[in-house]
PDB file of C-alpha atoms and ligand atoms in Angstrom:
ATOM      1  CA  MET A1151      11.620 -14.535   3.221  1.00 36.00           C
ATOM      2  CA  ILE A1152      12.740 -11.700   0.937  1.00 38.00           C
ATOM      3  CA  THR A1153      12.250 -13.978  -2.044  1.00 39.00           C
ATOM      4  CA  ARG A1154       8.763 -14.876  -0.847  1.00 35.00           C
ATOM      5  CA  ARG A1155       8.084 -11.217  -0.204  1.00 37.00           C
ATOM      6  CA  GLY A1156       9.208 -10.240  -3.700  1.00 39.00           C
ATOM      7  CA  LEU A1157       7.105 -13.021  -5.191  1.00 35.00           C
ATOM      8  CA  VAL A1158       4.006 -12.192  -3.172  1.00 33.00           C
ATOM      9  CA  GLY A1159       4.444  -8.489  -3.800  1.00 36.00           C
ATOM     10  CA  SER A1160       4.574  -8.932  -7.533  1.00 35.00           C
ATOM     11  CA  LEU A1161       1.618 -11.324  -7.524  1.00 35.00           C
ATOM     12  CA  GLY A1162      -0.346  -8.796  -5.492  1.00 35.00           C
ATOM     13  CA  ILE A1163       0.381  -6.033  -7.959  1.00 35.00           C
ATOM     14  CA  GLY A1164      -0.556  -8.355 -10.835  1.00 35.00           C
ATOM     15  CA  ALA A1165      -3.914  -9.205  -9.308  1.00 36.00           C
ATOM     16  CA  GLY A1166      -4.632  -5.565  -8.493  1.00 34.00           C
ATOM     17  CA  GLY A1167      -3.871  -4.570 -12.055  1.00 35.00           C
ATOM     18  CA  LEU A1168      -6.266  -7.171 -13.415  1.00 36.00           C
ATOM     19  CA  LEU A1169      -9.004  -6.182 -10.994  1.00 37.00           C
ATOM     20  CA  LEU A1170      -8.661  -2.528 -11.930  1.00 36.00           C
ATOM     21  CA  SER A1171      -8.984  -3.356 -15.609  1.00 38.00           C
ATOM     22  CA  GLY A1172     -12.706  -3.998 -14.954  1.00 38.00           C
ATOM     23  CA  CYS A1173     -12.866  -6.713 -17.584  1.00 40.00           C
ATOM     24  CA  ASP A1174     -15.966  -8.562 -16.348  1.00 43.00           C
ATOM     25  CA  ARG A1175     -15.855 -11.270 -18.969  1.00 47.00           C
ATOM     26  CA  VAL A1176     -12.362 -12.406 -17.940  1.00 48.00           C
ATOM     27  CA  ALA A1177     -13.086 -11.813 -14.264  1.00 46.00           C
ATOM     28  CA  ALA A1178     -16.050 -14.180 -14.409  1.00 49.00           C
ATOM     29  CA  THR A1179     -14.095 -17.195 -15.666  1.00 53.00           C
ATOM     30  CA  PRO A1180     -13.506 -19.841 -12.970  1.00 54.00           C
ATOM     31  CA  ALA A1181      -9.783 -19.955 -13.688  1.00 54.00           C
ATOM     32  CA  PHE A1182      -9.491 -16.223 -13.140  1.00 46.00           C
ATOM     33  CA  ARG A1183     -11.561 -16.417  -9.923  1.00 45.00           C
ATOM     34  CA  ARG A1184      -9.220 -19.075  -8.576  1.00 48.00           C
ATOM     35  CA  PHE A1185      -6.234 -16.929  -9.463  1.00 46.00           C
ATOM     36  CA  VAL A1186      -7.677 -13.848  -7.787  1.00 43.00           C
ATOM     37  CA  ASP A1187      -8.791 -15.723  -4.678  1.00 45.00           C
ATOM     38  CA  ARG A1188      -5.352 -17.179  -4.298  1.00 46.00           C
ATOM     39  CA  THR A1189      -3.418 -13.983  -4.872  1.00 47.00           C
ATOM     40  CA  ASP A1190      -5.827 -11.967  -2.696  1.00 48.00           C
ATOM     41  CA  GLY A1191      -5.091 -14.341   0.130  1.00 50.00           C
ATOM     42  CA  LEU A1192      -1.379 -13.966  -0.428  1.00 53.00           C
ATOM     43  CA  THR A1193      -1.662 -10.202  -0.590  1.00 57.00           C
ATOM     44  CA  ILE A1194      -3.445 -10.147   2.758  1.00 56.00           C
ATOM     45  CA  ASP A1195      -0.781 -12.421   4.275  1.00 60.00           C
ATOM     46  CA  PHE A1196       1.881 -10.149   2.873  1.00 61.00           C
ATOM     47  CA  THR A1197       0.234  -7.024   4.319  1.00 59.00           C
ATOM     48  CA  ARG A1198      -0.084  -8.709   7.724  1.00 59.00           C
ATOM     49  CA  LEU A1199       3.529  -9.783   7.588  1.00 65.00           C
ATOM     50  CA  VAL A1200       4.748  -6.290   6.822  1.00 64.00           C
ATOM     51  CA  SER A1201       2.530  -4.528   9.349  1.00 64.00           C
ATOM     52  CA  LYS A1202       3.627  -6.941  12.067  1.00 82.00           C
ATOM     53  CA  ARG A1203       7.243  -6.264  11.218  1.00 89.00           C
ATOM     54  CA  ASP A1204       6.582  -2.498  11.255  1.00 88.00           C
ATOM     55  CA  ALA A1205       4.828  -2.483  14.639  1.00 95.00           C
ATOM     56  CA  LEU A1206       6.622  -0.745  17.475  1.00 96.00           C
ATOM     57  CA  ALA A1207       8.184  -2.704  20.307  1.00 97.00           C
ATOM     58  CA  ARG A1208       6.661  -1.874  23.683  1.00 98.00           C
ATOM     59  CA  GLU A1209       8.192   1.146  25.389  1.00 98.00           C
ATOM     60  CA  TYR A1210       8.354   1.388  29.165  1.00 98.00           C
ATOM     61  CA  SER A1211       8.527   4.179  31.753  1.00 98.00           C
ATOM     62  CA  MET A1212      11.389   5.362  33.958  1.00 98.00           C
ATOM     63  CA  ALA A1213       9.859   3.415  36.847  1.00 98.00           C
ATOM     64  CA  ASP A1214      10.424   0.186  34.919  1.00 98.00           C
ATOM     65  CA  LEU A1215      14.186   0.652  34.422  1.00 98.00           C
ATOM     66  CA  SER A1216      16.350  -2.228  35.608  1.00 98.00           C
ATOM     67  CA  PRO A1217      18.557  -1.013  38.473  1.00 97.00           C
ATOM     68  CA  VAL A1218      21.579  -2.323  36.560  1.00 96.00           C
ATOM     69  CA  PHE A1219      21.651  -3.047  32.864  1.00 98.00           C
ATOM     70  CA  ARG A1220      23.541  -6.292  32.740  1.00 98.00           C
ATOM     71  CA  ALA A1221      26.328  -6.752  30.181  1.00 98.00           C
ATOM     72  CA  ASN A1222      26.769  -9.926  28.185  1.00 98.00           C
ATOM     73  CA  GLY A1223      29.161 -11.357  25.601  1.00 97.00           C
ATOM     74  CA  THR A1224      32.205  -9.159  25.106  1.00 98.00           C
ATOM     75  CA  GLN A1225      32.492  -6.590  27.875  1.00 98.00           C
ATOM     76  CA  ALA A1226      35.916  -5.090  27.100  1.00 98.00           C
ATOM     77  CA  PRO A1227      37.221  -5.694  23.569  1.00 98.00           C
ATOM     78  CA  ALA A1228      40.893  -6.706  23.639  1.00 97.00           C
ATOM     79  CA  ALA A1229      41.807  -5.602  20.095  1.00 96.00           C
ATOM     80  CA  PRO A1230      44.659  -3.037  20.288  1.00 97.00           C
ATOM     81  CA  GLU A1231      42.926  -0.644  17.853  1.00 97.00           C
ATOM     82  CA  TYR A1232      39.847  -0.621  20.066  1.00 98.00           C
ATOM     83  CA  ARG A1233      41.885  -0.176  23.234  1.00 98.00           C
ATOM     84  CA  SER A1234      43.656   2.875  21.871  1.00 98.00           C
ATOM     85  CA  LEU A1235      40.352   4.389  20.742  1.00 98.00           C
ATOM     86  CA  ALA A1236      38.889   3.779  24.212  1.00 98.00           C
ATOM     87  CA  ALA A1237      41.997   5.245  25.903  1.00 98.00           C
ATOM     88  CA  ALA A1238      41.340   8.538  24.082  1.00 98.00           C
ATOM     89  CA  ASN A1239      37.657   8.446  25.048  1.00 98.00           C
ATOM     90  CA  PHE A1240      36.775   7.623  21.416  1.00 98.00           C
ATOM     91  CA  ALA A1241      37.884  11.047  20.144  1.00 98.00           C
ATOM     92  CA  ASP A1242      39.434   9.325  17.093  1.00 98.00           C
ATOM     93  CA  TYR A1243      36.591   6.871  16.547  1.00 98.00           C
ATOM     94  CA  ARG A1244      34.941   6.975  13.138  1.00 98.00           C
ATOM     95  CA  LEU A1245      31.866   5.074  12.071  1.00 98.00           C
ATOM     96  CA  ARG A1246      32.143   4.068   8.437  1.00 98.00           C
ATOM     97  CA  VAL A1247      28.961   3.758   6.392  1.00 98.00           C
ATOM     98  CA  ASP A1248      29.746   2.095   3.085  1.00 98.00           C
ATOM     99  CA  GLY A1249      29.011  -0.761   0.715  1.00 98.00           C
ATOM    100  CA  LEU A1250      26.037  -0.250  -1.605  1.00 98.00           C
ATOM    101  CA  VAL A1251      25.538   3.451  -0.872  1.00 98.00           C
ATOM    102  CA  ARG A1252      25.874   6.426  -3.165  1.00 98.00           C
ATOM    103  CA  HIS A1253      27.684   8.533  -0.557  1.00 98.00           C
ATOM    104  CA  PRO A1254      29.940   6.561   1.806  1.00 98.00           C
ATOM    105  CA  ARG A1255      30.254   8.355   5.130  1.00 98.00           C
ATOM    106  CA  SER A1256      32.734   8.536   7.964  1.00 98.00           C
ATOM    107  CA  LEU A1257      31.373  10.035  11.170  1.00 98.00           C
ATOM    108  CA  SER A1258      32.995  10.943  14.481  1.00 98.00           C
ATOM    109  CA  LEU A1259      31.196  10.316  17.754  1.00 98.00           C
ATOM    110  CA  ALA A1260      30.594  14.061  18.101  1.00 98.00           C
ATOM    111  CA  GLN A1261      29.001  14.110  14.653  1.00 98.00           C
ATOM    112  CA  LEU A1262      26.845  11.085  15.499  1.00 98.00           C
ATOM    113  CA  ARG A1263      25.712  12.763  18.719  1.00 98.00           C
ATOM    114  CA  SER A1264      24.753  15.920  16.823  1.00 98.00           C
ATOM    115  CA  LEU A1265      22.398  14.023  14.494  1.00 98.00           C
ATOM    116  CA  PRO A1266      18.678  13.773  15.287  1.00 98.00           C
ATOM    117  CA  ALA A1267      18.329  11.417  18.261  1.00 98.00           C
ATOM    118  CA  ARG A1268      15.662   9.154  19.654  1.00 98.00           C
ATOM    119  CA  THR A1269      15.356   7.964  23.243  1.00 98.00           C
ATOM    120  CA  GLN A1270      13.430   4.798  24.018  1.00 98.00           C
ATOM    121  CA  ILE A1271      12.927   2.639  27.103  1.00 98.00           C
ATOM    122  CA  THR A1272      12.764  -0.953  25.947  1.00 98.00           C
ATOM    123  CA  ARG A1273      13.251  -4.485  27.178  1.00 98.00           C
ATOM    124  CA  HIS A1274      16.252  -6.461  26.014  1.00 98.00           C
ATOM    125  CA  ASP A1275      15.728 -10.231  25.845  1.00 98.00           C
ATOM    126  CA  CYS A1276      18.745 -12.537  25.679  1.00 98.00           C
ATOM    127  CA  VAL A1277      18.375 -16.146  24.521  1.00 97.00           C
ATOM    128  CA  GLU A1278      20.310 -17.174  27.582  1.00 96.00           C
ATOM    129  CA  GLY A1279      17.181 -16.428  29.609  1.00 96.00           C
ATOM    130  CA  TRP A1280      17.524 -12.949  31.073  1.00 98.00           C
ATOM    131  CA  SER A1281      15.925  -9.587  30.283  1.00 98.00           C
ATOM    132  CA  ALA A1282      16.680  -6.008  31.263  1.00 98.00           C
ATOM    133  CA  ILE A1283      14.940  -2.690  30.662  1.00 98.00           C
ATOM    134  CA  GLY A1284      17.117   0.227  29.607  1.00 98.00           C
ATOM    135  CA  ARG A1285      16.755   3.751  28.288  1.00 98.00           C
ATOM    136  CA  TRP A1286      18.647   4.036  25.032  1.00 98.00           C
ATOM    137  CA  THR A1287      19.553   7.199  23.143  1.00 99.00           C
ATOM    138  CA  GLY A1288      20.917   7.217  19.646  1.00 98.00           C
ATOM    139  CA  THR A1289      20.470   8.208  16.073  1.00 98.00           C
ATOM    140  CA  PRO A1290      17.920   6.367  13.916  1.00 98.00           C
ATOM    141  CA  LEU A1291      19.672   4.098  11.430  1.00 98.00           C
ATOM    142  CA  ALA A1292      17.137   5.147   8.782  1.00 98.00           C
ATOM    143  CA  GLY A1293      18.389   8.745   8.851  1.00 98.00           C
ATOM    144  CA  LEU A1294      21.978   7.651   8.468  1.00 98.00           C
ATOM    145  CA  LEU A1295      21.140   5.346   5.564  1.00 98.00           C
ATOM    146  CA  ASN A1296      19.077   8.081   3.918  1.00 98.00           C
ATOM    147  CA  SER A1297      21.987  10.486   4.087  1.00 97.00           C
ATOM    148  CA  ALA A1298      24.312   7.862   2.597  1.00 98.00           C
ATOM    149  CA  GLN A1299      21.622   6.940   0.026  1.00 98.00           C
ATOM    150  CA  LEU A1300      21.215   3.203  -0.352  1.00 98.00           C
ATOM    151  CA  LEU A1301      21.661   1.948  -3.887  1.00 98.00           C
ATOM    152  CA  PRO A1302      18.736  -0.066  -5.299  1.00 97.00           C
ATOM    153  CA  ALA A1303      20.618  -3.366  -4.989  1.00 98.00           C
ATOM    154  CA  ALA A1304      21.054  -2.984  -1.198  1.00 98.00           C
ATOM    155  CA  ARG A1305      18.996  -5.524   0.747  1.00 98.00           C
ATOM    156  CA  PHE A1306      20.807  -6.084   4.042  1.00 98.00           C
ATOM    157  CA  ILE A1307      22.727  -3.942   6.504  1.00 98.00           C
ATOM    158  CA  VAL A1308      25.789  -5.535   8.093  1.00 98.00           C
ATOM    159  CA  PHE A1309      27.299  -4.310  11.373  1.00 98.00           C
ATOM    160  CA  HIS A1310      31.031  -4.930  11.766  1.00 98.00           C
ATOM    161  CA  CYS A1311      32.171  -4.869  15.383  1.00 98.00           C
ATOM    162  CA  ALA A1312      35.502  -4.155  17.068  1.00 98.00           C
ATOM    163  CA  ASP A1313      35.626  -7.251  19.279  1.00 98.00           C
ATOM    164  CA  ASP A1314      37.093 -10.627  18.482  1.00 93.00           C
ATOM    165  CA  TYR A1315      34.800 -13.360  19.641  1.00 84.00           C
ATOM    166  CA  GLY A1316      36.523 -16.686  19.321  1.00 79.00           C
ATOM    167  CA  ALA A1317      38.330 -16.764  16.009  1.00 80.00           C
ATOM    168  CA  SER A1318      36.544 -13.938  14.215  1.00 89.00           C
ATOM    169  CA  LYS A1319      35.169 -10.500  14.804  1.00 96.00           C
ATOM    170  CA  TYR A1320      31.567 -10.236  15.990  1.00 98.00           C
ATOM    171  CA  TYR A1321      29.191  -9.165  13.286  1.00 98.00           C
ATOM    172  CA  GLU A1322      25.469  -9.072  12.682  1.00 98.00           C
ATOM    173  CA  SER A1323      23.025  -8.152   9.928  1.00 98.00           C
ATOM    174  CA  ILE A1324      19.405  -7.152   9.458  1.00 98.00           C
ATOM    175  CA  ASP A1325      17.121  -6.612   6.474  1.00 98.00           C
ATOM    176  CA  LEU A1326      15.779  -3.254   5.350  1.00 98.00           C
ATOM    177  CA  VAL A1327      12.435  -3.660   7.159  1.00 97.00           C
ATOM    178  CA  ASP A1328      14.305  -3.647  10.460  1.00 98.00           C
ATOM    179  CA  ALA A1329      16.989  -1.207   9.301  1.00 98.00           C
ATOM    180  CA  LEU A1330      14.357   1.431   8.503  1.00 98.00           C
ATOM    181  CA  HIS A1331      12.161   0.680  11.553  1.00 97.00           C
ATOM    182  CA  PRO A1332      11.738   3.855  13.661  1.00 97.00           C
ATOM    183  CA  GLN A1333      13.059   2.183  16.833  1.00 98.00           C
ATOM    184  CA  THR A1334      16.200   0.878  15.140  1.00 98.00           C
ATOM    185  CA  ILE A1335      18.919   3.194  16.407  1.00 98.00           C
ATOM    186  CA  LEU A1336      22.676   3.336  16.742  1.00 99.00           C
ATOM    187  CA  ALA A1337      22.832   4.122  20.435  1.00 99.00           C
ATOM    188  CA  TRP A1338      25.538   6.182  22.118  1.00 98.00           C
ATOM    189  CA  GLY A1339      23.702   6.661  25.434  1.00 98.00           C
ATOM    190  CA  LEU A1340      22.306   4.353  28.110  1.00 98.00           C
ATOM    191  CA  ASN A1341      20.172   5.558  31.019  1.00 98.00           C
ATOM    192  CA  GLY A1342      21.083   9.188  30.455  1.00 98.00           C
ATOM    193  CA  ARG A1343      24.861   8.671  30.363  1.00 98.00           C
ATOM    194  CA  ALA A1344      27.488   7.853  27.758  1.00 98.00           C
ATOM    195  CA  LEU A1345      27.187   4.222  26.696  1.00 98.00           C
ATOM    196  CA  PRO A1346      29.486   2.157  28.968  1.00 98.00           C
ATOM    197  CA  ILE A1347      32.189   0.025  27.357  1.00 98.00           C
ATOM    198  CA  ALA A1348      30.576  -3.105  28.801  1.00 98.00           C
ATOM    199  CA  ASN A1349      27.406  -2.305  26.857  1.00 98.00           C
ATOM    200  CA  GLY A1350      29.091  -1.520  23.534  1.00 98.00           C
ATOM    201  CA  ALA A1351      30.705   1.930  23.597  1.00 98.00           C
ATOM    202  CA  PRO A1352      30.994   4.052  21.658  1.00 98.00           C
ATOM    203  CA  LEU A1353      28.100   2.842  19.491  1.00 99.00           C
ATOM    204  CA  ARG A1354      25.776  -0.158  19.522  1.00 99.00           C
ATOM    205  CA  LEU A1355      22.751  -1.249  17.586  1.00 99.00           C
ATOM    206  CA  ARG A1356      19.281  -1.408  19.092  1.00 99.00           C
ATOM    207  CA  VAL A1357      16.940  -3.437  16.926  1.00 98.00           C
ATOM    208  CA  GLU A1358      14.038  -3.706  19.297  1.00 98.00           C
ATOM    209  CA  ARG A1359      11.929  -6.341  17.560  1.00 97.00           C
ATOM    210  CA  GLN A1360      14.691  -8.942  17.807  1.00 97.00           C
ATOM    211  CA  LEU A1361      16.619 -10.909  20.438  1.00 98.00           C
ATOM    212  CA  GLY A1362      19.760  -9.704  22.215  1.00 98.00           C
ATOM    213  CA  TYR A1363      22.426 -11.229  20.003  1.00 98.00           C
ATOM    214  CA  LYS A1364      21.227  -9.153  17.026  1.00 98.00           C
ATOM    215  CA  HIS A1365      22.067  -5.918  18.933  1.00 98.00           C
ATOM    216  CA  ALA A1366      25.655  -5.520  17.735  1.00 99.00           C
ATOM    217  CA  LYS A1367      27.915  -3.688  20.202  1.00 98.00           C
ATOM    218  CA  TYR A1368      31.184  -1.856  19.359  1.00 98.00           C
ATOM    219  CA  VAL A1369      29.945  -1.032  15.848  1.00 99.00           C
ATOM    220  CA  MET A1370      32.783   0.230  13.651  1.00 98.00           C
ATOM    221  CA  ARG A1371      31.281  -0.112  10.230  1.00 98.00           C
ATOM    222  CA  VAL A1372      27.810  -0.265   8.714  1.00 99.00           C
ATOM    223  CA  GLU A1373      27.848  -1.926   5.319  1.00 98.00           C
ATOM    224  CA  ALA A1374      24.977  -2.183   2.850  1.00 98.00           C
ATOM    225  CA  VAL A1375      25.070  -5.403   0.831  1.00 98.00           C
ATOM    226  CA  ALA A1376      22.960  -7.239  -1.726  1.00 98.00           C
ATOM    227  CA  SER A1377      23.578 -10.648  -0.185  1.00 98.00           C
ATOM    228  CA  LEU A1378      24.954 -12.107   3.036  1.00 98.00           C
ATOM    229  CA  ALA A1379      26.791 -14.856   1.166  1.00 97.00           C
ATOM    230  CA  GLY A1380      30.152 -13.057   1.177  1.00 94.00           C
ATOM    231  CA  ILE A1381      30.037 -12.010   4.849  1.00 96.00           C
ATOM    232  CA  GLY A1382      31.607 -14.334   7.450  1.00 95.00           C
ATOM    233  CA  ALA A1383      30.463 -17.905   6.789  1.00 95.00           C
ATOM    234  CA  GLY A1384      27.361 -16.564   5.026  1.00 97.00           C
ATOM    235  CA  LYS A1385      24.634 -16.969   7.651  1.00 97.00           C
ATOM    236  CA  GLY A1386      24.487 -13.293   8.560  1.00 98.00           C
ATOM    237  CA  GLY A1387      25.991 -13.149  12.026  1.00 98.00           C
ATOM    238  CA  TYR A1388      28.554 -14.437  14.475  1.00 97.00           C
ATOM    239  CA  TRP A1389      26.174 -16.773  16.338  1.00 97.00           C
ATOM    240  CA  GLU A1390      24.347 -17.713  13.156  1.00 97.00           C
ATOM    241  CA  ASP A1391      27.646 -18.865  11.623  1.00 96.00           C
ATOM    242  CA  SER A1392      29.130 -20.521  14.711  1.00 95.00           C
ATOM    243  CA  ASN A1393      26.107 -21.999  16.512  1.00 95.00           C
ATOM    244  CA  ASP A1394      23.274 -22.041  13.994  1.00 96.00           C
ATOM    245  CA  TYR A1395      21.282 -19.338  15.772  1.00 97.00           C
ATOM    246  CA  ALA A1396      18.350 -18.056  13.707  1.00 97.00           C
ATOM    247  CA  TRP A1397      19.198 -15.084  11.515  1.00 97.00           C
ATOM    248  CA  TYR A1398      15.743 -13.603  12.079  1.00 96.00           C
ATOM    249  CA  ALA A1399      15.266 -13.603  15.840  1.00 95.00           C
ATOM    250  CA  GLY A1400      11.920 -11.798  16.100  1.00 94.00           C
ATOM    251  CA  ILE A1401      10.225 -11.248  19.446  1.00 91.00           C
TER     252      ILE A1401
HETATM  253  N1  MTE B1784      30.052  -6.913  19.375  1.00 68.33           N
HETATM  254  C1  MTE B1784      29.271  -7.683  20.152  1.00 68.33           C
HETATM  255  N2  MTE B1784      27.954  -7.447  20.163  1.00 68.33           N
HETATM  256  C2  MTE B1784      27.136  -8.199  20.939  1.00 68.33           C
HETATM  257  C3  MTE B1784      27.629  -9.258  21.735  1.00 68.33           C
HETATM  258  C4  MTE B1784      29.055  -9.465  21.723  1.00 68.33           C
HETATM  259  O1  MTE B1784      29.602 -10.351  22.418  1.00 68.33           O
HETATM  260  N3  MTE B1784      29.835  -8.658  20.918  1.00 68.33           N
HETATM  261  N4  MTE B1784      26.781 -10.030  22.495  1.00 68.33           N
HETATM  262  C5  MTE B1784      25.354 -10.012  22.124  1.00 68.33           C
HETATM  263  C6  MTE B1784      24.462 -10.587  23.102  1.00 68.33           C
HETATM  264  S1  MTE B1784      24.295 -12.273  23.140  1.00 68.33           S
HETATM  265  C7  MTE B1784      23.661  -9.814  23.901  1.00 68.33           C
HETATM  266  S2  MTE B1784      22.516 -10.476  24.947  1.00 68.33           S
HETATM  267  C8  MTE B1784      23.843  -8.354  23.918  1.00 68.33           C
HETATM  268  C9  MTE B1784      24.231  -7.921  25.308  1.00 68.33           C
HETATM  269  O2  MTE B1784      24.217  -6.524  25.405  1.00 68.33           O
HETATM  270  P1  MTE B1784      24.643  -5.897  26.769  1.00 68.33           P
HETATM  271  O3  MTE B1784      26.078  -6.274  27.024  1.00 68.33           O
HETATM  272  O4  MTE B1784      24.444  -4.424  26.656  1.00 68.33           O
HETATM  273  O5  MTE B1784      23.748  -6.510  27.827  1.00 68.33           O
HETATM  274  O6  MTE B1784      24.811  -7.885  23.013  1.00 68.33           O
HETATM  275  C10 MTE B1784      24.895  -8.594  21.814  1.00 68.33           C
HETATM  276  N5  MTE B1784      25.816  -7.902  20.938  1.00 68.33           N
HETATM  277 MO1   MO B1785      22.347 -12.683  24.336  1.00 68.33          MO
END
């Protein structure tokens, strides 16, 4: 998709440049018309694609909240490092932001909570066939990435989690369209309280335009990468690698 996007983007710019040149003689030739018609179509597709991806997920009201926000997957990570962090109420927790960034960061939970926050009431949809509506509070990922300054080669954001799931640690990844989406937050609060351990404490991803398994819980590290090839088995996430789940799980 990124490749197609890059291709379409550059074709679009090419066609625009030619159109702006105002060279009527060239513009009138049938070959040029065919080229423009084709690239115009692609440019429109590309714009639609991007605006769809940028659209906000529906937000709900307090009256819509699920009485209980169900937990799924790992609900109490067994890793000793996680257990000792949890025992101290995450006072020693640090989120690392690294990889292809100019300024790698390391942030405590208190620091994360003091950053600009967004609260959103959204519906979580799990592929296993259940949904729940919750009120999430957290810091927009875009702000964090801006402060760390992504390097130009960065194309994906990988979330490394604390829990072992089967043989490997859970992990997930998203592209920059979703990473910079205004509703993409690293949440530390659920329904007005500290995020429960069952739901991913101290910090979990909300990426509201995608299915449940993309919403990494127990996030320890946010890594910017140029390619997913070197992460896990290369398909971009725990379920993608182990069960062939789709990497882009748009809803
Ligand atoms: N680290 C981690 N993140 C995870 C999972 C997990 O097992 N471990 N399960 C995923 C799945 S399949 C879903 S539906 C949601 C569940 O989030 P919840 O426990 O808050 O309902 O978390 C996702 N993120
Ligand atoms: Mo899920």
